[in-house]
CSV table of C-alpha atoms in Angstrom, one decimal:
chain,number,residue,atom,x,y,z
L,724,MET,CA,32.7,51.3,78.1
L,725,LYS,CA,34.8,52.1,80.9
L,726,THR,CA,38.4,52.5,79.0
L,727,LYS,CA,41.1,50.8,80.2
L,728,HIS,CA,44.8,51.9,79.8
L,729,VAL,CA,47.0,49.6,79.9
L,730,ARG,CA,50.9,48.8,79.3
L,731,ARG,CA,51.0,47.8,75.3
L,732,ALA,CA,53.8,46.5,73.8
L,733,PHE,CA,54.4,47.8,69.1
L,734,LYS,CA,56.8,45.7,67.8
L,735,PHE,CA,58.1,47.4,64.1
L,736,ARG,CA,60.5,46.1,61.5
L,737,PHE,CA,63.1,48.5,60.7
L,738,TYR,CA,66.1,48.8,58.5
L,739,PRO,CA,69.9,50.4,59.7
L,740,THR,CA,72.1,51.7,57.7
L,741,ASP,CA,75.2,50.3,57.8
L,742,GLY,CA,76.4,53.0,60.5
L,743,GLN,CA,73.8,52.5,62.9
L,744,ALA,CA,73.7,48.3,62.6
L,745,ALA,CA,77.8,48.5,63.4
L,746,ALA,CA,76.4,50.9,66.5
L,747,LEU,CA,73.7,48.7,67.7
L,748,ALA,CA,76.1,45.6,67.3
L,749,ARG,CA,78.3,47.1,70.0
L,750,THR,CA,75.7,48.3,71.7
L,751,PHE,CA,74.5,44.7,71.7
L,752,GLY,CA,77.7,43.2,72.9
L,753,CYS,CA,78.8,45.5,75.8
L,754,VAL,CA,75.1,45.1,77.2
L,755,ARG,CA,76.0,41.3,77.5
L,756,LYS,CA,79.2,42.0,78.8
L,757,VAL,CA,77.8,43.9,81.6
L,758,TYR,CA,75.4,41.7,82.7
L,759,ASN,CA,77.9,38.9,83.2
L,760,LEU,CA,80.3,41.4,84.7
L,761,ALA,CA,77.6,41.5,86.8
L,762,LEU,CA,76.4,38.5,87.6
L,763,GLN,CA,80.4,37.3,87.9
L,764,ALA,CA,80.4,40.0,90.9
L,765,ARG,CA,77.4,39.3,92.9
L,766,THR,CA,78.6,35.4,92.4
L,767,GLU,CA,81.3,35.8,94.0
L,768,ALA,CA,80.5,37.4,96.5
L,769,TRP,CA,78.1,35.0,97.1
L,770,TYR,CA,80.1,32.8,97.1
L,771,GLN,CA,83.1,33.4,98.7
L,772,ARG,CA,82.0,36.4,101.2
L,773,GLN,CA,78.3,35.9,101.7
L,774,GLU,CA,78.1,39.2,100.6
L,775,ARG,CA,74.6,40.1,98.8
L,776,VAL,CA,75.7,42.6,95.7
L,777,SER,CA,72.6,45.2,95.3
L,778,TYR,CA,71.7,47.2,91.4
L,779,VAL,CA,73.5,50.5,93.5
L,780,GLN,CA,76.6,48.6,93.6
L,781,THR,CA,77.0,47.0,90.1
L,782,SER,CA,76.2,50.9,89.0
L,783,ALA,CA,79.2,52.3,90.8
L,784,LEU,CA,81.2,49.0,89.6
L,785,LEU,CA,80.2,49.8,85.4
L,786,THR,CA,81.5,53.1,86.2
L,787,GLU,CA,85.1,51.8,88.3
L,788,TRP,CA,84.6,49.3,85.1
L,789,LYS,CA,84.5,52.5,82.2
L,790,LYS,CA,87.6,53.8,84.0
L,791,THR,CA,89.8,50.1,83.3
L,792,ASP,CA,91.8,50.2,80.1
L,793,ASP,CA,90.2,46.5,79.4
L,794,LEU,CA,86.7,48.4,79.2
L,795,ALA,CA,87.0,51.3,78.3
L,796,TYR,CA,85.3,50.5,75.4
L,797,LEU,CA,82.1,51.1,77.4
L,798,GLY,CA,81.9,54.3,77.2
L,799,ALA,CA,81.6,54.4,73.4
L,800,VAL,CA,78.1,53.6,73.7
L,801,SER,CA,74.7,55.5,76.0
L,802,SER,CA,74.9,54.5,79.6
L,803,VAL,CA,71.5,54.1,79.3
L,804,PRO,CA,71.3,50.1,78.0
L,805,LEU,CA,73.6,49.2,80.1
L,806,GLN,CA,71.8,50.6,83.2
L,807,GLN,CA,69.0,48.9,82.0
L,808,ALA,CA,71.2,45.7,81.9
L,809,LEU,CA,71.8,45.9,85.3
L,810,ARG,CA,67.9,46.4,86.3
L,811,HIS,CA,66.9,42.8,84.1
L,812,LEU,CA,70.1,41.4,86.3
L,813,GLN,CA,69.0,42.9,89.6
L,814,ALA,CA,65.0,41.3,88.1
L,815,ALA,CA,65.9,37.9,87.4
L,816,PHE,CA,68.2,37.6,91.4
L,817,VAL,CA,64.0,39.3,92.6
L,818,ASN,CA,62.4,36.0,90.9
L,819,PHE,CA,65.6,33.7,91.5
L,820,TRP,CA,64.6,34.7,95.6
L,821,GLU,CA,61.3,34.3,95.5
L,822,GLY,CA,61.4,31.0,94.0
L,823,ARG,CA,60.0,31.5,89.6
L,824,ALA,CA,62.8,31.1,88.1
L,825,GLY,CA,66.7,29.3,88.2
L,826,TYR,CA,69.7,31.6,88.9
L,827,PRO,CA,70.5,33.4,86.2
L,828,ASN,CA,72.8,32.3,83.7
L,829,PHE,CA,75.6,34.0,82.0
L,830,LYS,CA,74.7,35.7,78.1
L,831,SER,CA,76.3,33.7,75.5
L,832,LYS,CA,77.0,35.7,71.8
L,833,LYS,CA,75.6,33.4,69.9
L,834,LYS,CA,72.8,31.4,71.9
L,835,SER,CA,71.0,35.0,73.7
L,836,ARG,CA,69.5,37.6,72.4
L,837,SER,CA,70.6,40.8,71.3
L,838,SER,CA,68.8,43.5,72.3
L,839,ALA,CA,68.7,47.0,74.0
L,840,GLU,CA,66.5,48.5,75.7
L,841,TYR,CA,66.6,52.7,76.1
L,842,THR,CA,64.3,54.2,78.6
L,843,ARG,CA,62.9,57.9,77.5
L,844,SER,CA,66.2,59.8,78.1
L,845,ALA,CA,68.7,57.7,75.4
L,846,PHE,CA,65.6,58.7,72.5
L,847,ARG,CA,63.8,61.6,70.7
L,848,TRP,CA,60.5,60.9,69.3
L,849,ARG,CA,59.2,64.0,67.1
L,850,ASP,CA,56.8,63.6,64.8
L,851,GLY,CA,56.2,59.6,64.5
L,852,ARG,CA,60.5,59.2,64.2
L,853,LEU,CA,62.4,57.2,66.6
L,854,THR,CA,66.1,58.4,67.2
L,855,LEU,CA,68.2,56.7,69.5
L,856,ALA,CA,70.7,58.3,71.2
L,857,MET,CA,74.4,58.1,70.2
L,858,MET,CA,72.8,58.5,66.5
L,859,ASP,CA,72.1,61.3,63.6
L,860,GLU,CA,69.9,59.9,61.7
L,861,PRO,CA,66.5,58.2,62.9
L,862,LEU,CA,65.4,54.7,62.5
L,863,ASP,CA,63.9,53.5,59.2
L,864,ILE,CA,60.5,51.8,60.6
L,865,VAL,CA,58.1,50.1,58.7
L,866,TRP,CA,54.3,51.5,60.0
L,867,SER,CA,53.0,47.9,60.0
L,868,ARG,CA,50.2,49.0,62.2
L,869,PRO,CA,49.4,52.9,63.7
L,870,LEU,CA,50.2,53.7,67.1
L,871,PRO,CA,47.0,54.7,69.0
L,872,ASP,CA,46.6,58.6,68.5
L,873,GLY,CA,48.5,61.1,70.7
L,874,ALA,CA,50.5,57.4,72.1
L,875,GLU,CA,54.4,58.3,72.9
L,876,PRO,CA,56.8,55.8,73.5
L,877,SER,CA,58.1,55.2,77.2
L,878,THR,CA,61.1,52.9,76.4
L,879,VAL,CA,62.2,51.3,73.8
L,880,THR,CA,63.6,48.0,73.3
L,881,VAL,CA,65.5,47.1,69.8
L,882,SER,CA,66.5,43.9,69.2
L,883,ARG,CA,68.4,41.3,65.7
L,884,ASP,CA,67.1,37.8,65.9
L,885,ALA,CA,69.1,34.6,64.6
L,886,ALA,CA,67.9,35.9,60.6
L,887,GLY,CA,69.1,38.8,60.8
L,888,ARG,CA,66.1,40.8,61.4
L,889,TRP,CA,66.1,44.0,63.5
L,890,PHE,CA,62.9,44.7,65.0
L,891,VAL,CA,62.0,48.1,66.9
L,892,SER,CA,59.3,47.5,70.4
L,893,LEU,CA,58.0,50.6,71.9
L,894,LEU,CA,56.1,50.7,75.2
L,895,VAL,CA,53.0,53.2,74.9
L,896,GLU,CA,50.1,53.8,77.2
L,897,ASP,CA,47.1,52.1,75.2
L,898,PRO,CA,43.9,53.9,76.5
L,899,SER,CA,41.9,52.4,73.5
L,900,VAL,CA,41.9,48.9,75.0
L,901,GLN,CA,38.4,49.0,76.8
L,902,PRO,CA,36.5,45.6,77.9
L,903,LEU,CA,34.1,43.9,75.3
L,904,GLY,CA,30.7,44.5,75.5
L,905,PRO,CA,28.4,40.7,76.4
L,906,ALA,CA,29.7,37.6,74.4
L,907,GLU,CA,27.3,34.7,72.3
L,908,ASN,CA,28.0,32.5,74.6
L,909,ASP,CA,28.5,32.5,78.3
L,910,ALA,CA,30.9,29.9,78.7
L,911,VAL,CA,33.4,27.7,76.7
L,912,ALA,CA,36.5,25.2,77.6
L,913,LEU,CA,39.0,24.0,76.0
L,914,ASP,CA,40.9,20.8,75.7
L,915,VAL,CA,44.3,21.3,73.6
L,916,GLY,CA,45.9,17.9,71.7
L,917,LEU,CA,47.8,17.1,69.1
L,918,THR,CA,46.2,16.3,66.4
L,919,SER,CA,43.5,18.7,67.0
L,920,LEU,CA,45.3,21.9,68.6
L,921,VAL,CA,41.9,22.9,70.2
L,922,THR,CA,38.6,20.8,71.1
L,923,LEU,CA,35.9,23.7,72.3
L,924,SER,CA,33.3,21.9,74.6
L,925,LYS,CA,30.2,22.7,72.4
L,926,GLY,CA,32.1,20.0,69.8
L,927,GLU,CA,34.2,22.8,67.5
L,928,LYS,CA,38.0,21.0,66.6
L,929,ILE,CA,40.7,23.3,65.9
L,930,ALA,CA,42.9,21.4,63.3
L,931,ASN,CA,46.9,21.7,64.9
L,932,PRO,CA,48.5,23.3,61.4
L,933,ARG,CA,52.2,21.4,62.4
L,934,HIS,CA,53.6,24.3,61.0
L,935,GLU,CA,57.3,22.8,62.3
L,936,ARG,CA,55.6,19.4,60.7
L,937,ARG,CA,54.8,21.5,57.1
L,938,ASP,CA,58.7,23.2,57.0
L,939,ARG,CA,60.6,20.0,58.3
L,940,GLY,CA,62.2,19.0,54.9
L,941,ARG,CA,63.2,22.7,53.9
L,942,LEU,CA,64.6,22.4,57.7
L,943,ALA,CA,66.8,19.5,57.5
L,944,ARG,CA,67.9,20.0,54.5
L,945,ALA,CA,69.3,23.7,55.2
L,946,GLN,CA,70.7,22.0,58.6
L,947,ARG,CA,72.4,19.6,56.2
L,948,GLN,CA,74.5,21.8,54.4
L,949,LEU,CA,75.4,23.8,57.5
L,950,ALA,CA,76.9,20.4,58.9
L,951,ARG,CA,78.8,20.3,56.2
L,952,LYS,CA,80.5,23.9,56.0
L,953,GLU,CA,83.6,25.0,58.0
L,954,ALA,CA,83.3,26.1,61.2
L,955,GLY,CA,84.0,29.9,61.5
L,956,SER,CA,83.9,30.6,57.6
L,957,LYS,CA,81.0,32.7,55.7
L,958,ASN,CA,79.7,30.1,54.2
L,959,ARG,CA,78.5,28.4,56.9
L,960,GLU,CA,77.8,32.0,58.5
L,961,LYS,CA,74.7,32.3,55.6
L,962,ALA,CA,73.5,28.0,55.9
L,963,ARG,CA,72.9,29.5,59.4
L,964,ARG,CA,71.0,32.3,58.3
L,965,ARG,CA,69.4,30.2,55.5
L,966,VAL,CA,68.6,27.9,59.3
L,967,ALA,CA,67.0,30.7,61.3
L,968,LYS,CA,65.1,31.9,58.9
L,969,ILE,CA,63.3,29.2,58.3
L,970,HIS,CA,63.2,28.7,61.9
L,971,ALA,CA,61.7,32.1,62.4
L,972,ARG,CA,58.9,31.8,58.8
L,973,ILE,CA,58.0,28.5,61.7
L,974,THR,CA,57.5,30.5,64.5
L,975,ASP,CA,55.4,33.6,63.1
L,976,ARG,CA,53.3,31.9,61.2
L,977,ARG,CA,52.4,29.6,64.9
L,978,ARG,CA,52.3,33.4,66.1
L,979,ASP,CA,49.8,34.7,63.7
L,980,HIS,CA,47.5,32.0,64.2
L,981,LEU,CA,47.2,31.8,68.2
L,982,HIS,CA,47.0,35.6,68.1
L,983,LYS,CA,43.9,34.1,65.1
L,984,LEU,CA,42.3,31.9,67.2
L,985,THR,CA,42.6,33.3,71.0
L,986,THR,CA,41.0,37.2,69.9
L,987,ARG,CA,38.5,35.1,68.5
L,988,LEU,CA,38.1,33.0,71.8
L,989,VAL,CA,37.9,36.4,73.6
L,990,ARG,CA,35.6,37.6,71.4
L,991,GLU,CA,33.0,35.1,71.3
L,992,ASN,CA,33.1,34.0,75.3
L,993,GLN,CA,32.7,35.3,78.6
L,994,THR,CA,34.2,32.7,81.1
L,995,ILE,CA,36.8,30.2,79.0
L,996,VAL,CA,37.5,27.3,80.7
L,997,VAL,CA,41.7,25.4,80.3
L,998,GLU,CA,43.5,23.2,82.0
L,999,ASP,CA,46.7,24.0,84.0
L,1000,LEU,CA,49.3,21.7,81.7
L,1001,ASN,CA,53.0,20.4,82.9
L,1002,VAL,CA,54.4,21.3,79.5
L,1003,ARG,CA,57.7,21.7,79.8
L,1004,GLY,CA,57.1,18.1,82.5
L,1005,MET,CA,55.8,16.4,78.8
L,1006,LEU,CA,58.4,17.5,76.5
L,1007,LYS,CA,60.2,15.3,79.3
L,1008,ASN,CA,58.8,12.5,76.7
L,1009,ARG,CA,61.1,11.8,73.6
L,1010,SER,CA,58.1,9.9,71.7
L,1011,LEU,CA,55.6,14.0,71.7
L,1012,ALA,CA,58.6,16.3,72.6
L,1013,ARG,CA,58.5,17.3,69.3
L,1014,ALA,CA,54.6,17.7,68.4
L,1015,ILE,CA,54.3,19.5,72.1
L,1016,SER,CA,56.8,22.1,71.3
L,1017,ASP,CA,54.9,22.8,68.0
L,1018,ALA,CA,51.5,23.3,69.5
L,1019,ALA,CA,52.9,26.2,71.5
L,1020,TRP,CA,50.6,25.1,74.4
L,1021,THR,CA,51.8,27.4,77.1
L,1022,GLU,CA,52.4,30.3,74.3
L,1023,LEU,CA,48.3,29.9,73.8
L,1024,ARG,CA,47.2,29.9,77.9
L,1025,GLY,CA,49.8,33.0,77.7
L,1026,MET,CA,47.5,34.6,74.8
L,1027,LEU,CA,44.3,33.8,77.0
L,1028,ASP,CA,45.2,35.4,79.6
L,1029,TYR,CA,46.3,38.9,78.6
L,1030,LYS,CA,43.8,38.7,76.2
L,1031,CYS,CA,41.2,37.8,78.9
L,1032,HIS,CA,42.1,40.4,81.5
L,1033,TRP,CA,42.7,43.1,78.7
L,1034,TYR,CA,39.2,42.7,77.4
L,1035,GLY,CA,36.9,42.1,80.5
L,1036,ARG,CA,37.0,38.2,80.6
L,1037,GLN,CA,37.0,35.9,82.5
L,1038,LEU,CA,39.6,33.1,82.8
L,1039,VAL,CA,39.5,29.9,84.9
L,1040,VAL,CA,42.0,27.1,85.3
L,1041,VAL,CA,41.4,23.7,86.2
L,1042,ASP,CA,44.1,22.0,87.7
L,1043,GLN,CA,46.0,19.4,85.8
L,1044,TRP,CA,45.1,16.3,87.8
L,1045,TYR,CA,41.5,16.5,87.2
L,1046,PRO,CA,39.9,13.7,85.1
L,1047,SER,CA,38.5,15.5,82.7
L,1048,SER,CA,38.9,12.6,80.0
L,1049,LYS,CA,37.7,10.1,82.1
L,1050,THR,CA,35.0,11.2,83.6
L,1051,CYS,CA,31.2,10.8,81.5
L,1052,SER,CA,30.8,13.8,81.2
L,1053,ALA,CA,26.5,12.5,81.5
L,1054,CYS,CA,26.3,10.6,84.1
L,1055,GLY,CA,29.8,10.9,86.5
L,1056,HIS,CA,31.0,7.7,85.4
L,1057,HIS,CA,35.0,7.3,86.3
L,1058,LEU,CA,37.0,5.2,84.8
L,1059,ALA,CA,40.5,3.7,86.6
L,1060,LYS,CA,42.2,3.8,83.3
L,1061,LEU,CA,42.4,5.5,80.1
L,1062,PRO,CA,45.1,4.9,77.5
L,1063,LEU,CA,46.0,8.0,75.3
L,1064,ASN,CA,45.8,5.7,72.2
L,1065,VAL,CA,42.0,5.3,72.6
L,1066,ARG,CA,40.1,8.6,71.7
L,1067,GLN,CA,36.8,7.2,72.4
L,1068,TRP,CA,35.1,5.2,74.5
L,1069,THR,CA,31.4,4.1,75.9
L,1070,CYS,CA,30.5,4.9,78.9
L,1071,PRO,CA,29.9,1.6,81.2
L,1072,ALA,CA,27.3,2.9,83.5
L,1073,CYS,CA,24.9,5.3,80.8
L,1074,SER,CA,25.7,4.0,77.2
L,1075,THR,CA,27.1,7.2,75.9
L,1076,LEU,CA,29.4,6.8,73.4
L,1077,HIS,CA,32.1,9.7,74.1
L,1078,ASP,CA,34.5,10.9,71.6
L,1079,ARG,CA,37.3,11.4,74.7
L,1080,ASP,CA,38.8,15.5,73.2
L,1081,VAL,CA,34.9,16.6,73.5
L,1082,ASN,CA,34.1,15.2,77.1
L,1083,GLY,CA,37.2,16.4,78.9
L,1084,ALA,CA,36.3,19.8,77.4
L,1085,LYS,CA,32.9,19.2,78.4
L,1086,ASN,CA,33.8,18.0,82.0
L,1087,LEU,CA,36.5,21.4,82.0
L,1088,LEU,CA,33.7,23.4,81.4
L,1089,ALA,CA,31.3,21.9,84.2
L,1090,VAL,CA,34.7,22.5,86.6
L,1091,GLY,CA,34.6,25.5,85.0
L,1092,GLN,CA,31.1,26.9,85.8
L,1093,ALA,CA,30.5,25.5,89.1
L,1094,VAL,CA,33.9,28.6,89.9
L,1095,THR,CA,32.2,31.1,88.2
L,1096,ALA,CA,29.4,30.6,90.3
L,1097,CYS,CA,30.1,29.8,93.8
L,1098,GLY,CA,33.7,29.5,94.3
L,1099,ALA,CA,33.8,25.7,94.6
L,1100,GLY,CA,37.5,23.4,94.2
L,1101,VAL,CA,38.4,21.5,91.8
L,1102,ARG,CA,40.3,18.0,93.2
L,1103,PRO,CA,40.6,14.4,91.3
L,1104,GLN,CA,38.0,12.2,92.9
L,1105,ARG,CA,39.3,8.9,93.9
L,1106,ASP,CA,41.1,5.9,92.6
L,1107,THR,CA,38.9,3.5,93.8
L,1108,SER,CA,41.2,0.7,92.0
L,1109,ARG,CA,44.7,1.5,93.9
L,1110,THR,CA,43.5,1.8,98.3
L,1111,ARG,CA,42.0,4.6,98.1
L,1112,LEU,CA,44.9,6.6,97.0
L,1113,LEU,CA,44.4,9.5,95.5
L,1114,ALA,CA,44.6,9.2,91.6
L,1115,ALA,CA,46.6,12.0,91.7
L,1116,LYS,CA,49.2,10.4,94.3
L,1117,GLN,CA,48.5,13.4,96.1
L,1118,GLU,CA,46.5,16.6,97.4
L,1119,ALA,CA,45.6,18.6,94.0
L,1120,LYS,CA,45.4,22.3,93.8
L,1121,GLN,CA,42.0,24.2,93.7
L,1122,ALA,CA,40.7,25.8,90.7
L,1123,THR,CA,41.3,29.0,90.6
L,1124,ALA,CA,39.3,32.2,88.3
L,1125,GLY,CA,41.1,34.7,87.1
L,1126,ARG,CA,44.9,34.9,85.7
L,1127,PHE,CA,47.4,33.0,86.6
L,1128,SER,CA,51.3,33.3,87.4
L,1129,LEU,CA,53.1,32.5,84.2
L,1130,GLY,CA,55.9,31.6,86.5
L,1131,LYS,CA,54.3,28.8,88.1
C-alpha cells in the first residue's frame, strides 16, 4: 500500500527544572503580552483610521516595543515564540475575514492557555534530546511512546495546563501512516445520543461513560472548598489546582475513550456515516447542556474526520435536518411528530416496531450509501401537517462525502 506522509503532533509530559519553569513562565507572559498589544494596535488602526495592519507591520512594531523602557523585558526571551504569536494572530484575522470564526479576543492570564511555539531555529534536537532556545539543559521528557523512525520535529509547542502539568508537542512528518486494507464491514452509520453515546446501524449500542457525572460529587466538593478560600491567598491557589486536576482527569478519560472508539470504527468500516448536528445550538438547552458537553460529540466527529483521512476511509456527513428518527426504515413512512421521550415507536403503515436510535442509524446508513453510490443529495421530507412547508422550515444542505470543515 502507498505510504502517506502526514504532519502529526506527538504530545508528551515533561518535568522542568526550577530555572526552566521560570524561563517558560516568562515566555508565556511575553507571548500573551505581544499578542494582546498587536491585537490592540490592529483594532485601533481599523476603528480609528480604517487601516488594516499586516503581520509584517506588527513584526516591525514588536521591534519598536522592545526598545521602550516599559517593554524591554520582551528582549529577555526568545524572539521566535513572539513572532509565532503574531502569526497566530494573523491566522485568527484570516479566519474572521473568511467567516470561519469571530473577531479575535484578547488573551487572559487566568483563562487563556499558556503556551509558546518554537520553530526549528529556536531549539536543538540531538539524539532524542530537546533543548529550547536560551536554555542550557534539555527538557526532561517522559517518552510514553517512540517517535517514528528518523523523524525530527519541525515545530515544538510547550504548554502548561490549569492543573500545573507541563506538556511538549512535537510536530513531525510521520511516514508510518498508510491506508488500511479492506474493512470487515462496507459501511456503518452512527446515531449519537446521551443514554447510548453511539448507536450503530447494525444494532449495537455503545454506552455513554458519563465521565463528568462519575466525578461530579468530587468536583462539587472541591469547588465548594475553593469558594471558601480568601482571594489571592496560597490556599486558594492550592484549592484551584485541585479543581483543575479533577477537570483534567475527566478530560483525559473522555479523550481516551473517544480515541479507542473512533479507532475501532475506522478499522472495522470502509465508510462511516454521521449526522451534521448543531451542537452549539443544542448547548443552549439548559436542561441538557451539561450532558451534551460531557458526551463530546464534536470531538468524536473531529477524530473520525482526520482518522478517515489518514487511513483511506470515507466519512459521509448527512444534513442535520434529515428526519432520520421519524422515518420508518422499513417502508419509508414519515411521522409528523416524535417527542424526545419516545424511545420506541410502531410504524402505522407497516406495523414495524422501531428502536428510535437504531432506526435513525439505519436511515442514515441508507442515505450515506446513496451518496457514496451516485452522489445523491439529501433534503428533508415535506411535513404534510404544515401546509406544505419543509419540516426544516428551510432548504437543507446536501449530504456530503469526504472530510468536513471544522469551521462550519
